Protein backbone atom coordinates (compact mmCIF):
# COMPACT_ATOMS: atom_id res chain seq x y z
CA UNK A 1 0.00 0.00 0.00
CA UNK A 2 2.70 2.48 1.02
CA UNK A 3 4.74 1.73 -2.09
CA UNK A 4 1.73 2.37 -4.33
CA UNK A 5 0.98 5.60 -2.49
CA UNK A 6 4.61 6.61 -2.94
CA UNK A 7 4.52 5.95 -6.68
CA UNK A 8 1.32 7.97 -7.05
CA UNK A 9 2.44 10.80 -4.77
CA UNK A 10 5.76 11.06 -6.59
CA UNK A 11 4.01 11.62 -9.91
CA UNK A 12 1.56 14.16 -8.48
CA UNK A 13 4.30 16.13 -6.68
CA UNK A 14 6.57 16.00 -9.72
CA UNK A 15 3.79 17.22 -12.01
CA UNK A 16 2.81 19.94 -9.54
CA UNK A 17 6.38 21.26 -9.35
CA UNK A 18 7.23 21.07 -13.05
CA UNK A 19 3.91 22.67 -13.95
CA UNK A 20 4.00 25.38 -11.29
CA UNK A 21 3.90 28.09 -13.99
CA UNK A 22 1.13 26.56 -16.10
CA UNK A 23 -1.82 28.70 -17.11
CA UNK A 24 -5.11 28.28 -18.96
CA UNK A 25 -4.49 26.59 -22.28
CA UNK A 26 -6.33 25.10 -25.26
CA UNK A 27 -9.68 23.53 -24.23
CA UNK A 28 -9.59 25.43 -20.93
CA UNK A 29 -10.65 28.52 -22.89
CA UNK A 30 -13.63 26.77 -24.44
CA UNK A 31 -14.84 25.64 -21.04
CA UNK A 32 -14.32 29.13 -19.61
CA UNK A 33 -16.15 30.81 -22.49
CA UNK A 34 -19.01 28.37 -23.05
CA UNK A 35 -19.53 26.67 -19.67
CA UNK A 36 -18.82 29.43 -17.16
CA UNK A 37 -22.48 29.49 -16.07
CA UNK A 38 -24.82 26.72 -17.14
CA UNK A 39 -24.81 24.84 -20.48
CA UNK A 40 -23.56 21.69 -18.74
CA UNK A 41 -25.71 19.40 -20.88
CA UNK A 42 -24.43 20.95 -24.10
CA UNK A 43 -21.94 18.66 -25.85
CA UNK A 44 -18.30 19.63 -25.98
CA UNK A 45 -16.59 18.25 -29.09
CA UNK A 46 -19.58 15.94 -29.36
CA UNK A 47 -19.20 14.59 -25.81
CA UNK A 48 -21.32 14.98 -22.72
CA UNK A 49 -18.73 16.66 -20.46
CA UNK A 50 -20.95 17.41 -17.50
CA UNK A 51 -18.45 16.26 -14.86
CA UNK A 52 -15.26 18.07 -15.96
CA UNK A 53 -17.14 21.16 -17.16
CA UNK A 54 -19.18 21.14 -13.94
CA UNK A 55 -16.04 20.95 -11.79
CA UNK A 56 -14.50 23.82 -13.73
CA UNK A 57 -17.74 25.79 -13.40
CA UNK A 58 -17.79 25.22 -9.66
CA UNK A 59 -14.23 26.52 -9.47
CA UNK A 60 -15.08 29.54 -11.62
CA UNK A 61 -17.74 30.60 -9.14
CA UNK A 62 -15.83 29.80 -5.94
CA UNK A 63 -12.10 30.42 -6.42
CA UNK A 64 -12.37 32.44 -9.64
CA UNK A 65 -9.80 32.55 -12.41
CA UNK A 66 -7.02 34.51 -10.71
CA UNK A 67 -4.93 31.34 -10.38
CA UNK A 68 -4.66 28.14 -12.39
CA UNK A 69 -3.65 26.11 -9.33
CA UNK A 70 -7.20 25.02 -8.32
CA UNK A 71 -7.80 23.62 -11.80
CA UNK A 72 -4.55 21.70 -11.71
CA UNK A 73 -5.54 20.28 -8.34
CA UNK A 74 -8.78 18.97 -9.88
CA UNK A 75 -6.84 17.17 -12.60
CA UNK A 76 -4.31 15.72 -10.16
CA UNK A 77 -7.04 14.52 -7.81
CA UNK A 78 -8.63 12.68 -10.75
CA UNK A 79 -5.27 10.98 -11.36
CA UNK A 80 -5.19 10.08 -7.69
CA UNK A 81 -8.61 8.42 -8.03
CA UNK A 82 -7.29 6.42 -10.99
CA UNK A 83 -4.17 5.43 -9.04
CA UNK A 84 -6.27 4.13 -6.13
CA UNK A 85 -8.55 2.13 -8.38
CA UNK A 86 -5.59 0.67 -10.30
CA UNK A 87 -3.85 -0.33 -7.07
CA UNK A 88 -6.98 -1.95 -5.65
CA UNK A 89 -7.77 -3.82 -8.87
CA UNK A 90 -4.22 -5.03 -9.48
CA UNK A 91 -3.72 -5.98 -5.84
CA UNK A 92 -6.75 -8.25 -5.90
CA UNK A 93 -5.64 -9.78 -9.19
CA UNK A 94 -1.94 -10.39 -8.58
CA UNK A 95 -0.86 -9.14 -5.17
CA UNK A 96 0.61 -5.92 -3.70
CA UNK A 97 3.92 -5.75 -5.56
CA UNK A 98 2.33 -6.33 -8.93
CA UNK A 99 -0.15 -3.61 -7.97
CA UNK A 100 2.73 -1.17 -7.49
CA UNK A 101 4.06 -2.04 -10.95
CA UNK A 102 0.58 -1.61 -12.43
CA UNK A 103 0.13 1.82 -10.85
CA UNK A 104 3.55 2.88 -12.15
CA UNK A 105 2.79 1.52 -15.63
CA UNK A 106 -0.44 3.52 -15.82
CA UNK A 107 0.54 6.78 -14.10
CA UNK A 108 4.17 6.99 -15.22
CA UNK A 109 3.31 5.88 -18.75
CA UNK A 110 5.70 7.55 -21.21
CA UNK A 111 2.76 8.95 -23.24
CA UNK A 112 1.01 10.51 -20.27
CA UNK A 113 2.22 14.10 -20.50
CA UNK A 114 -1.08 15.73 -21.54
CA UNK A 115 -3.12 13.52 -19.23
CA UNK A 116 -0.90 14.50 -16.30
CA UNK A 117 -0.32 18.17 -17.09
CA UNK A 118 -3.63 19.23 -18.63
CA UNK A 119 -6.42 19.18 -15.98
CA UNK A 120 -9.35 18.89 -18.37
CA UNK A 121 -8.07 15.47 -19.45
CA UNK A 122 -9.67 14.14 -16.31
CA UNK A 123 -12.20 13.19 -18.99
CA UNK A 124 -9.81 10.29 -19.70
CA UNK A 125 -8.60 9.38 -16.22
CA UNK A 126 -12.03 9.34 -14.53
CA UNK A 127 -13.76 6.95 -16.99
CA UNK A 128 -10.80 4.55 -16.75
CA UNK A 129 -11.03 4.74 -12.96
CA UNK A 130 -14.77 4.10 -13.23
CA UNK A 131 -14.18 0.92 -15.26
CA UNK A 132 -11.81 -0.38 -12.60
CA UNK A 133 -14.35 0.44 -9.88
CA UNK A 134 -17.11 -1.39 -11.76
CA UNK A 135 -14.87 -4.44 -12.10
CA UNK A 136 -14.28 -4.33 -8.36
CA UNK A 137 -18.01 -4.33 -7.62
CA UNK A 138 -18.69 -7.03 -10.19
CA UNK A 139 -16.21 -9.22 -8.30
CA UNK A 140 -18.06 -8.35 -5.09
CA UNK A 141 -21.30 -9.51 -6.69
CA UNK A 142 -19.65 -12.84 -7.45
CA UNK A 143 -19.18 -13.24 -3.72
CA UNK A 144 -22.56 -11.78 -2.71
CA UNK A 145 -25.08 -12.06 -5.57
CA UNK A 146 -27.64 -9.28 -5.50
CA UNK A 147 -25.65 -7.13 -3.07
CA UNK A 148 -27.46 -3.79 -3.29
CA UNK A 149 -24.53 -1.55 -2.42
CA UNK A 150 -22.49 -3.07 -5.25
CA UNK A 151 -25.36 -2.67 -7.71
CA UNK A 152 -25.83 0.97 -6.73
CA UNK A 153 -22.08 1.58 -7.02
CA UNK A 154 -22.03 0.07 -10.53
CA UNK A 155 -24.82 2.41 -11.57
CA UNK A 156 -23.14 5.46 -10.07
CA UNK A 157 -19.73 4.75 -11.59
CA UNK A 158 -21.35 4.15 -14.96
CA UNK A 159 -23.21 7.45 -14.68
CA UNK A 160 -19.96 9.22 -13.76
CA UNK A 161 -18.14 7.80 -16.76
CA UNK A 162 -20.93 8.60 -19.22
CA UNK A 163 -21.22 12.15 -17.86
CA UNK A 164 -17.48 12.71 -18.19
CA UNK A 165 -16.75 12.02 -21.86
CA UNK A 166 -17.41 9.73 -24.81
CA UNK A 167 -14.93 7.33 -23.26
CA UNK A 168 -17.80 6.39 -20.96
CA UNK A 169 -19.56 4.81 -23.95
CA UNK A 170 -16.47 2.65 -24.49
CA UNK A 171 -16.65 1.69 -20.81
CA UNK A 172 -20.27 0.58 -21.18
CA UNK A 173 -19.32 -1.60 -24.15
CA UNK A 174 -16.51 -3.19 -22.13
CA UNK A 175 -18.83 -3.93 -19.20
CA UNK A 176 -21.46 -5.40 -21.52
CA UNK A 177 -18.87 -7.89 -22.81
CA UNK A 178 -17.98 -8.85 -19.26
CA UNK A 179 -21.61 -9.31 -18.25
CA UNK A 180 -22.23 -11.51 -21.28
CA UNK A 181 -19.20 -13.69 -20.53
CA UNK A 182 -20.15 -13.87 -16.85
CA UNK A 183 -23.81 -14.57 -17.65
CA UNK A 184 -24.69 -11.87 -15.16
CA UNK A 185 -27.97 -11.68 -13.29
CA UNK A 186 -30.73 -9.30 -14.46
CA UNK A 187 -30.16 -6.97 -11.49
CA UNK A 188 -26.58 -6.33 -12.68
CA UNK A 189 -27.80 -5.56 -16.19
CA UNK A 190 -30.33 -3.15 -14.73
CA UNK A 191 -27.63 -1.31 -12.75
CA UNK A 192 -25.75 -0.74 -16.02
CA UNK A 193 -28.85 -0.04 -18.09
CA UNK A 194 -30.36 2.82 -16.06
CA UNK A 195 -27.51 5.34 -16.50
CA UNK A 196 -26.96 4.11 -20.06
CA UNK A 197 -30.58 4.86 -20.95
CA UNK A 198 -30.29 8.29 -19.33
CA UNK A 199 -27.22 8.98 -21.49
CA UNK A 200 -29.05 7.74 -24.59
CA UNK A 201 -31.92 10.10 -23.85
CA UNK A 202 -29.42 12.96 -23.61
CA UNK A 203 -27.80 11.89 -26.87
CA UNK A 204 -31.14 11.91 -28.71
CA UNK A 205 -31.62 15.55 -27.75
CA UNK A 206 -28.04 16.73 -28.21
CA UNK A 207 -26.43 14.48 -30.78
CA UNK A 208 -24.05 16.07 -33.23
CA UNK A 209 -23.41 14.69 -36.66
CA UNK A 210 -19.93 13.18 -36.84
CA UNK A 211 -18.19 12.38 -40.08
CA UNK A 212 -17.88 8.59 -40.16
CA UNK A 213 -15.14 7.38 -42.45
CA UNK A 214 -16.05 4.37 -44.59
CA UNK A 215 -12.61 4.10 -46.18
CA UNK A 216 -11.32 0.80 -44.81
CA UNK A 217 -7.91 1.62 -46.21
CA UNK A 218 -7.77 4.57 -43.82
CA UNK A 219 -9.67 3.22 -40.84
CA UNK A 220 -7.89 -0.11 -40.36
CA UNK A 221 -4.31 1.27 -40.45
CA UNK A 222 -5.36 4.08 -38.10
CA UNK A 223 -6.87 1.55 -35.67
CA UNK A 224 -3.80 -0.70 -35.76
CA UNK A 225 -1.46 2.23 -35.24
CA UNK A 226 -3.51 3.35 -32.23
CA UNK A 227 -3.20 -0.11 -30.69
CA UNK A 228 0.53 -0.10 -31.41
CA UNK A 229 0.77 3.33 -29.79
CA UNK A 230 -0.73 1.79 -26.65
CA UNK A 231 1.92 -0.89 -26.27
CA UNK A 232 4.63 1.57 -27.34
CA UNK A 233 3.54 3.94 -24.57
CA UNK A 234 4.04 1.20 -21.97
CA UNK A 235 7.38 0.29 -23.59
CA UNK A 236 8.85 3.72 -22.75
CA UNK A 237 8.01 5.09 -26.19
CA UNK A 238 10.21 2.55 -28.04
CA UNK A 239 8.23 1.35 -31.07
CA UNK A 240 10.04 -2.01 -31.51
CA UNK A 241 9.45 -2.56 -27.79
CA UNK A 242 5.77 -1.84 -28.43
CA UNK A 243 5.66 -4.66 -30.97
CA UNK A 244 7.39 -7.00 -28.50
CA UNK A 245 4.89 -6.10 -25.80
CA UNK A 246 1.99 -6.61 -28.20
CA UNK A 247 3.29 -10.08 -29.02
CA UNK A 248 3.76 -10.89 -25.34
CA UNK A 249 0.24 -9.70 -24.53
CA UNK A 250 -1.23 -11.86 -27.28
CA UNK A 251 0.74 -14.86 -26.03
CA UNK A 252 -0.43 -14.39 -22.43
CA UNK A 253 -4.07 -13.93 -23.48
CA UNK A 254 -3.98 -17.03 -25.71
CA UNK A 255 -2.29 -19.09 -22.98
CA UNK A 256 -4.85 -17.97 -20.40
CA UNK A 257 -7.72 -18.73 -22.75
CA UNK A 258 -6.36 -22.22 -23.46
CA UNK A 259 -5.75 -22.77 -19.75
CA UNK A 260 -9.32 -21.77 -18.82
CA UNK A 261 -10.80 -23.20 -22.03
CA UNK A 262 -12.60 -19.93 -22.58
CA UNK A 263 -11.86 -16.23 -22.80
CA UNK A 264 -11.71 -14.79 -19.30
CA UNK A 265 -14.47 -12.22 -18.79
CA UNK A 266 -12.12 -9.59 -17.38
CA UNK A 267 -9.62 -10.05 -20.19
CA UNK A 268 -12.41 -9.74 -22.74
CA UNK A 269 -13.69 -6.58 -21.06
CA UNK A 270 -10.26 -4.89 -20.99
CA UNK A 271 -9.48 -5.80 -24.60
CA UNK A 272 -12.93 -4.61 -25.69
CA UNK A 273 -12.22 -1.23 -24.10
CA UNK A 274 -8.95 -0.91 -26.01
CA UNK A 275 -10.30 -2.07 -29.36
CA UNK A 276 -13.58 -0.14 -29.07
CA UNK A 277 -11.75 3.08 -28.25
CA UNK A 278 -9.38 2.59 -31.18
CA UNK A 279 -12.19 1.67 -33.58
CA UNK A 280 -14.47 4.58 -32.65
CA UNK A 281 -11.58 7.01 -32.88
CA UNK A 282 -10.46 5.62 -36.23
CA UNK A 283 -13.98 6.00 -37.62
CA UNK A 284 -14.43 9.61 -36.50
CA UNK A 285 -10.98 11.22 -36.58
CA UNK A 286 -9.91 10.89 -40.20
CA UNK A 287 -10.70 14.43 -41.34
CA UNK A 288 -10.34 16.57 -38.23
CA UNK A 289 -8.77 20.03 -38.39
CA UNK A 290 -6.06 20.03 -37.25
CA UNK A 291 -5.42 16.34 -38.03
CA UNK A 292 -5.17 14.03 -35.01
CA UNK A 293 -2.56 11.30 -35.55
CA UNK A 294 -3.28 7.75 -34.35
CA UNK A 295 -0.27 7.87 -32.04
CA UNK A 296 -1.59 10.97 -30.25
CA UNK A 297 -0.14 10.72 -26.75
CA UNK A 298 -3.44 10.76 -24.87
CA UNK A 299 -4.68 7.91 -27.10
CA UNK A 300 -1.58 5.83 -26.45
CA UNK A 301 -1.81 6.50 -22.72
CA UNK A 302 -5.43 5.33 -22.60
CA UNK A 303 -4.99 2.20 -24.68
CA UNK A 304 -1.79 1.41 -22.82
CA UNK A 305 -3.75 1.46 -19.55
CA UNK A 306 -6.37 -0.92 -20.94
CA UNK A 307 -3.62 -3.28 -22.12
CA UNK A 308 -1.99 -3.23 -18.68
CA UNK A 309 -5.31 -4.28 -17.14
CA UNK A 310 -5.81 -6.97 -19.78
CA UNK A 311 -2.33 -8.36 -19.06
CA UNK A 312 -3.04 -8.42 -15.32
CA UNK A 313 -6.34 -10.21 -15.80
CA UNK A 314 -4.78 -12.70 -18.22
CA UNK A 315 -1.89 -13.33 -15.86
CA UNK A 316 -4.33 -13.95 -13.02
CA UNK A 317 -6.35 -16.36 -15.18
CA UNK A 318 -3.17 -18.17 -16.18
CA UNK A 319 -1.77 -18.53 -12.69
CA UNK A 320 -5.00 -19.58 -10.96
CA UNK A 321 -7.76 -22.06 -11.56
CA UNK A 322 -11.52 -21.41 -11.56
CA UNK A 323 -11.73 -22.16 -7.81
CA UNK A 324 -8.84 -19.76 -7.07
CA UNK A 325 -6.29 -22.51 -6.61
CA UNK A 326 -2.71 -22.19 -7.96
CA UNK A 327 -2.48 -22.84 -11.70
CA UNK A 328 0.61 -22.52 -13.89
CA UNK A 329 3.81 -22.48 -11.84
CA UNK A 330 6.40 -19.80 -12.64
CA UNK A 331 10.02 -20.28 -11.66
CA UNK A 332 11.54 -17.78 -9.25
CA UNK A 333 14.27 -16.92 -11.74
CA UNK A 334 11.72 -16.06 -14.40
CA UNK A 335 9.83 -13.92 -11.94
CA UNK A 336 12.94 -11.99 -10.94
CA UNK A 337 13.99 -11.58 -14.56
CA UNK A 338 10.59 -10.28 -15.57
CA UNK A 339 10.47 -7.90 -12.62
CA UNK A 340 13.92 -6.55 -13.48
CA UNK A 341 13.01 -5.93 -17.13
CA UNK A 342 9.70 -4.31 -16.13
CA UNK A 343 11.45 -2.03 -13.65
CA UNK A 344 14.02 -0.89 -16.22
CA UNK A 345 11.32 -0.18 -18.81
CA UNK A 346 9.20 1.72 -16.29
CA UNK A 347 12.15 3.84 -15.14
CA UNK A 348 12.99 4.75 -18.74
CA UNK A 349 9.33 5.53 -19.42
CA UNK A 350 9.19 7.73 -16.34
CA UNK A 351 12.27 9.61 -17.52
CA UNK A 352 10.63 10.18 -20.91
CA UNK A 353 7.48 11.42 -19.18
CA UNK A 354 9.37 13.84 -16.93
CA UNK A 355 11.21 15.28 -19.92
CA UNK A 356 7.94 15.69 -21.82
CA UNK A 357 6.34 17.33 -18.80
CA UNK A 358 9.09 19.93 -18.82
CA UNK A 359 8.56 20.54 -22.54
CA UNK A 360 4.81 20.91 -22.02
CA UNK A 361 5.32 23.41 -19.22
CA UNK A 362 7.74 25.39 -21.38
CA UNK A 363 5.31 25.41 -24.30
CA UNK A 364 2.46 26.74 -22.18
CA UNK A 365 4.68 29.26 -20.43
CA UNK A 366 5.93 30.62 -23.78
CA UNK A 367 2.40 30.80 -25.20
CA UNK A 368 0.82 32.50 -22.17
CA UNK A 369 1.99 36.12 -22.78
CA UNK A 370 0.56 36.03 -26.30
CA UNK A 371 -2.71 34.60 -25.05
CA UNK A 372 -2.90 37.42 -22.52
CA UNK A 373 -2.34 39.95 -25.31
CA UNK A 374 -5.32 38.61 -27.19
CA UNK A 375 -7.72 38.47 -24.29
CA UNK A 376 -6.53 41.96 -23.28
CA UNK A 377 -7.39 43.12 -26.81
CA UNK A 378 -10.86 41.57 -26.52
CA UNK A 379 -11.53 43.12 -23.12
CA UNK A 380 -10.16 46.53 -24.15
CA UNK A 381 -12.31 46.58 -27.29
CA UNK A 382 -15.31 45.60 -25.17
CA UNK A 383 -18.69 44.09 -25.91
CA UNK A 384 -20.12 47.35 -27.29
CA UNK A 385 -17.55 47.56 -30.08
CA UNK A 386 -16.55 43.96 -30.71
CA UNK A 387 -18.71 41.72 -32.88
CA UNK A 388 -19.71 38.85 -30.56
CA UNK A 389 -19.03 36.34 -33.32
CA UNK A 390 -15.42 37.42 -33.72
CA UNK A 391 -13.07 34.52 -33.00
CA UNK A 392 -10.18 35.13 -30.62
CA UNK A 393 -7.95 33.10 -32.86
CA UNK A 394 -4.88 31.97 -30.94
CA UNK A 395 -6.67 30.71 -27.83
CA UNK A 396 -7.81 27.23 -28.85
CA UNK A 397 -8.23 24.93 -31.84
CA UNK A 398 -11.94 24.92 -31.03
CA UNK A 399 -13.00 28.53 -31.79
CA UNK A 400 -13.58 30.85 -28.83
CA UNK A 401 -15.83 33.78 -29.74
CA UNK A 402 -15.39 37.25 -28.28
CA UNK A 403 -19.02 37.35 -27.19
CA UNK A 404 -18.74 34.13 -25.18
CA UNK A 405 -15.41 35.18 -23.69
CA UNK A 406 -16.66 38.60 -22.59
CA UNK A 407 -19.80 37.03 -21.12
CA UNK A 408 -17.52 34.83 -19.02
CA UNK A 409 -15.50 37.85 -17.88
CA UNK A 410 -18.70 39.59 -16.81
CA UNK A 411 -19.89 36.47 -15.01
CA UNK A 412 -16.84 35.10 -13.19
CA UNK A 413 -14.03 37.62 -13.66
CA UNK A 414 -11.06 38.08 -15.93
CA UNK A 415 -8.08 35.70 -16.20
CA UNK A 416 -5.95 38.85 -16.55
CA UNK A 417 -6.34 39.64 -12.85
CA UNK A 418 -2.95 40.32 -11.34
CA UNK A 419 -1.13 40.32 -14.69
CA UNK A 420 2.00 42.49 -14.90
CA UNK A 421 3.69 44.20 -17.85
CA UNK A 422 5.98 41.22 -18.39
CA UNK A 423 2.99 38.85 -18.49
CA UNK A 424 1.60 40.51 -21.65
CA UNK A 425 3.48 40.10 -24.91
CA UNK A 426 4.11 36.90 -26.80
CA UNK A 427 5.28 35.85 -30.22
CA UNK A 428 5.04 38.20 -33.19
CA UNK A 429 2.09 36.31 -34.68
CA UNK A 430 0.21 36.40 -31.37
CA UNK A 431 0.75 40.13 -30.92
CA UNK A 432 -0.26 40.83 -34.50
CA UNK A 433 -3.45 38.83 -33.99
CA UNK A 434 -4.19 40.89 -30.86
CA UNK A 435 -3.75 44.14 -32.80
CA UNK A 436 -5.96 42.93 -35.63
CA UNK A 437 -8.64 41.95 -33.14
CA UNK A 438 -8.56 45.30 -31.34
CA UNK A 439 -8.25 47.66 -34.30
CA UNK A 440 -10.87 45.69 -36.20
CA UNK A 441 -13.35 46.81 -33.55
CA UNK A 442 -12.43 50.43 -32.73
CA UNK A 443 -12.79 53.46 -34.98
CA UNK A 444 -9.99 55.96 -35.59
CA UNK A 445 -10.49 59.34 -37.29
CA UNK A 446 -8.14 62.19 -38.06
CA UNK A 447 -9.55 65.69 -37.59
CA UNK A 448 -8.08 68.78 -39.32
CA UNK A 449 -6.62 71.45 -36.99
CA UNK A 450 -4.38 74.48 -37.16
CA UNK A 451 -0.67 73.73 -37.09
CA UNK A 452 -0.11 74.68 -33.47
CA UNK A 453 1.82 72.46 -31.08
CA UNK A 454 1.23 72.93 -27.37
CA UNK A 455 4.29 73.55 -25.25
CA UNK A 456 3.71 70.45 -23.14
CA UNK A 457 3.77 68.01 -26.01
CA UNK A 458 6.55 65.57 -26.88
CA UNK A 459 7.04 65.04 -30.61
CA UNK A 460 8.77 62.46 -32.75
CA UNK A 461 8.39 60.14 -35.72
CA UNK A 462 7.56 57.27 -33.31
CA UNK A 463 5.64 57.81 -30.07
CA UNK A 464 3.50 55.96 -27.57
CA UNK A 465 0.29 57.33 -26.07
CA UNK A 466 -2.23 56.12 -23.53
CA UNK A 467 -5.87 55.35 -24.37
CA UNK A 468 -7.95 58.52 -24.21
CA UNK A 469 -5.07 60.75 -25.33
CA UNK A 470 -5.43 63.36 -28.05
CA UNK A 471 -2.37 63.39 -30.29
CA UNK A 472 -1.35 65.87 -32.97
CA UNK A 473 -0.17 64.51 -36.32
CA UNK A 474 1.93 66.93 -38.37
CA UNK A 475 3.02 66.40 -41.97
CA UNK A 476 5.81 68.23 -43.75
CA UNK A 477 4.38 71.12 -45.79
CA UNK A 478 4.04 70.80 -49.54
CA UNK A 479 6.90 72.26 -51.55
CA UNK A 480 7.20 73.58 -55.07
CA UNK A 481 3.47 73.93 -55.41
CA UNK A 482 3.01 70.15 -55.13
CA UNK A 483 1.31 68.11 -52.45
CA UNK A 484 3.21 65.41 -50.57
CA UNK A 485 1.50 62.10 -51.29
CA UNK A 486 1.21 58.92 -49.22
CA UNK A 487 2.04 60.41 -45.87
CA UNK A 488 0.57 58.22 -43.13
CA UNK A 489 0.54 57.62 -39.42
CA UNK A 490 0.52 53.93 -38.55
CA UNK A 491 -0.71 52.39 -35.30
CA UNK A 492 -0.39 49.25 -33.23
CA UNK A 493 -0.56 48.38 -29.54
CA UNK A 494 0.77 44.91 -28.89
CA UNK A 495 3.13 44.36 -31.81
CA UNK A 496 6.07 46.31 -33.16
CA UNK A 497 4.73 46.36 -36.71
CA UNK A 498 1.69 48.60 -37.32
CA UNK A 499 -1.55 47.04 -38.49
CA UNK A 500 -3.52 50.24 -39.20
CA UNK A 501 -2.53 53.20 -41.38
CA UNK A 502 -4.30 56.57 -41.44
CA UNK A 503 -3.58 58.76 -44.45
CA UNK A 504 -2.51 62.29 -43.62
CA UNK A 505 -4.14 64.70 -46.12
CA UNK A 506 -1.97 65.83 -49.01
CA UNK A 507 -2.78 69.54 -48.56
CA UNK A 508 -3.61 69.68 -44.87
CA UNK A 509 -0.52 69.42 -42.70
CA UNK A 510 -1.98 69.01 -39.19
CA UNK A 511 -4.59 66.70 -37.62
CA UNK A 512 -5.69 65.58 -34.22
CA UNK A 513 -6.33 61.96 -33.40
CA UNK A 514 -8.32 60.98 -30.32
CA UNK A 515 -7.24 57.53 -29.17
CA UNK A 516 -10.29 55.56 -27.98
CA UNK A 517 -10.67 54.77 -24.31
CA UNK A 518 -10.46 51.10 -23.37
CA UNK A 519 -13.40 49.19 -22.01
CA UNK A 520 -12.70 47.81 -18.50
CA UNK A 521 -9.77 45.37 -18.50
CA UNK A 522 -9.03 42.84 -15.78
CA UNK A 523 -5.55 44.16 -15.00
CA UNK A 524 -4.12 47.50 -13.92
CA UNK A 525 -1.55 47.27 -16.70
CA UNK A 526 -2.26 49.74 -19.52
CA UNK A 527 -0.93 48.79 -22.94
CA UNK A 528 -0.22 52.05 -24.82
CA UNK A 529 -0.83 52.83 -28.45
CA UNK A 530 2.26 52.85 -30.68
CA UNK A 531 2.21 55.55 -33.38
CA UNK A 532 4.68 55.75 -36.24
CA UNK A 533 4.76 58.45 -38.88
CA UNK A 534 6.05 57.95 -42.40
CA UNK A 535 8.76 60.22 -43.81
CA UNK A 536 7.87 63.80 -43.10
CA UNK A 537 5.23 62.99 -40.49
CA UNK A 538 5.69 63.50 -36.79
CA UNK A 539 3.42 62.71 -33.87
CA UNK A 540 3.04 65.00 -30.87
CA UNK A 541 1.73 63.55 -27.61
CA UNK A 542 0.68 65.44 -24.52
CA UNK A 543 3.36 64.85 -21.92
CA UNK A 544 0.66 64.66 -19.23
CA UNK A 545 -1.52 61.55 -18.92
CA UNK A 546 -5.08 61.99 -20.16
CA UNK A 547 -7.61 63.15 -17.62
CA UNK A 548 -10.45 61.00 -16.28
GROMACS .gro file of N, CA and C in nm, residues 1 50 74 86 97 119 208 217-218 235 256 268 272 339 365 372 378 384 407-408 428 436 448 455 470 527:
model
   78
    1UNK      N    1   0.084  -0.121   0.000
    1UNK     CA    2   0.000   0.000   0.000
    1UNK      C    3   0.087   0.126   0.000
   50UNK      N    4  -2.033   1.682  -1.867
   50UNK     CA    5  -2.095   1.741  -1.750
   50UNK      C    6  -2.002   1.743  -1.629
   74UNK      N    7  -0.769   1.984  -0.943
   74UNK     CA    8  -0.878   1.897  -0.988
   74UNK      C    9  -0.826   1.785  -1.076
   86UNK      N   10  -0.654   0.158  -0.968
   86UNK     CA   11  -0.559   0.067  -1.030
   86UNK      C   12  -0.488  -0.019  -0.924
   97UNK      N   13   0.278  -0.625  -0.481
   97UNK     CA   14   0.392  -0.575  -0.556
   97UNK      C   15   0.359  -0.560  -0.704
  119UNK      N   16  -0.536   1.961  -1.690
  119UNK     CA   17  -0.642   1.918  -1.598
  119UNK      C   18  -0.768   1.867  -1.666
  208UNK      N   19  -2.468   1.529  -3.217
  208UNK     CA   20  -2.405   1.607  -3.323
  208UNK      C   21  -2.360   1.511  -3.432
  217UNK      N   22  -0.934   0.142  -4.604
  217UNK     CA   23  -0.791   0.162  -4.621
  217UNK      C   24  -0.734   0.268  -4.529
  218UNK      N   25  -0.819   0.357  -4.480
  218UNK     CA   26  -0.777   0.457  -4.382
  218UNK      C   27  -0.804   0.411  -4.239
  235UNK      N   28   0.599   0.067  -2.334
  235UNK     CA   29   0.738   0.029  -2.359
  235UNK      C   30   0.831   0.150  -2.365
  256UNK      N   31  -0.381  -1.799  -2.143
  256UNK     CA   32  -0.485  -1.797  -2.040
  256UNK      C   33  -0.616  -1.853  -2.091
  268UNK      N   34  -1.156  -1.017  -2.164
  268UNK     CA   35  -1.241  -0.974  -2.274
  268UNK      C   36  -1.290  -0.832  -2.257
  272UNK      N   37  -1.183  -0.531  -2.502
  272UNK     CA   38  -1.293  -0.461  -2.569
  272UNK      C   39  -1.277  -0.310  -2.553
  339UNK      N   40   1.058  -0.908  -1.347
  339UNK     CA   41   1.047  -0.790  -1.262
  339UNK      C   42   1.159  -0.690  -1.293
  365UNK      N   43   0.413   2.804  -2.100
  365UNK     CA   44   0.468   2.926  -2.043
  365UNK      C   45   0.504   3.025  -2.154
  372UNK      N   46  -0.246   3.627  -2.331
  372UNK     CA   47  -0.290   3.742  -2.252
  372UNK      C   48  -0.307   3.865  -2.341
  378UNK      N   49  -0.941   4.178  -2.653
  378UNK     CA   50  -1.086   4.157  -2.652
  378UNK      C   51  -1.152   4.238  -2.542
  384UNK      N   52  -1.938   4.636  -2.650
  384UNK     CA   53  -2.012   4.735  -2.729
  384UNK      C   54  -1.951   4.756  -2.867
  407UNK      N   55  -1.874   3.745  -2.205
  407UNK     CA   56  -1.980   3.703  -2.112
  407UNK      C   57  -1.920   3.635  -1.989
  408UNK      N   58  -1.817   3.552  -2.014
  408UNK     CA   59  -1.752   3.483  -1.902
  408UNK      C   60  -1.682   3.583  -1.810
  428UNK      N   61   0.546   3.718  -3.223
  428UNK     CA   62   0.504   3.820  -3.319
  428UNK      C   63   0.365   3.791  -3.375
  436UNK      N   64  -0.490   4.305  -3.461
  436UNK     CA   65  -0.596   4.293  -3.563
  436UNK      C   66  -0.733   4.282  -3.496
  448UNK      N   67  -0.895   6.769  -3.889
  448UNK     CA   68  -0.808   6.878  -3.932
  448UNK      C   69  -0.802   6.985  -3.824
  455UNK      N   70   0.294   7.359  -2.583
  455UNK     CA   71   0.429   7.355  -2.525
  455UNK      C   72   0.456   7.226  -2.450
  470UNK      N   73  -0.526   6.267  -2.677
  470UNK     CA   74  -0.543   6.336  -2.805
  470UNK      C   75  -0.404   6.369  -2.857
  527UNK      N   76  -0.175   4.895  -2.174
  527UNK     CA   77  -0.093   4.879  -2.294
  527UNK      C   78  -0.113   5.003  -2.380
   0.00000   0.00000   0.00000
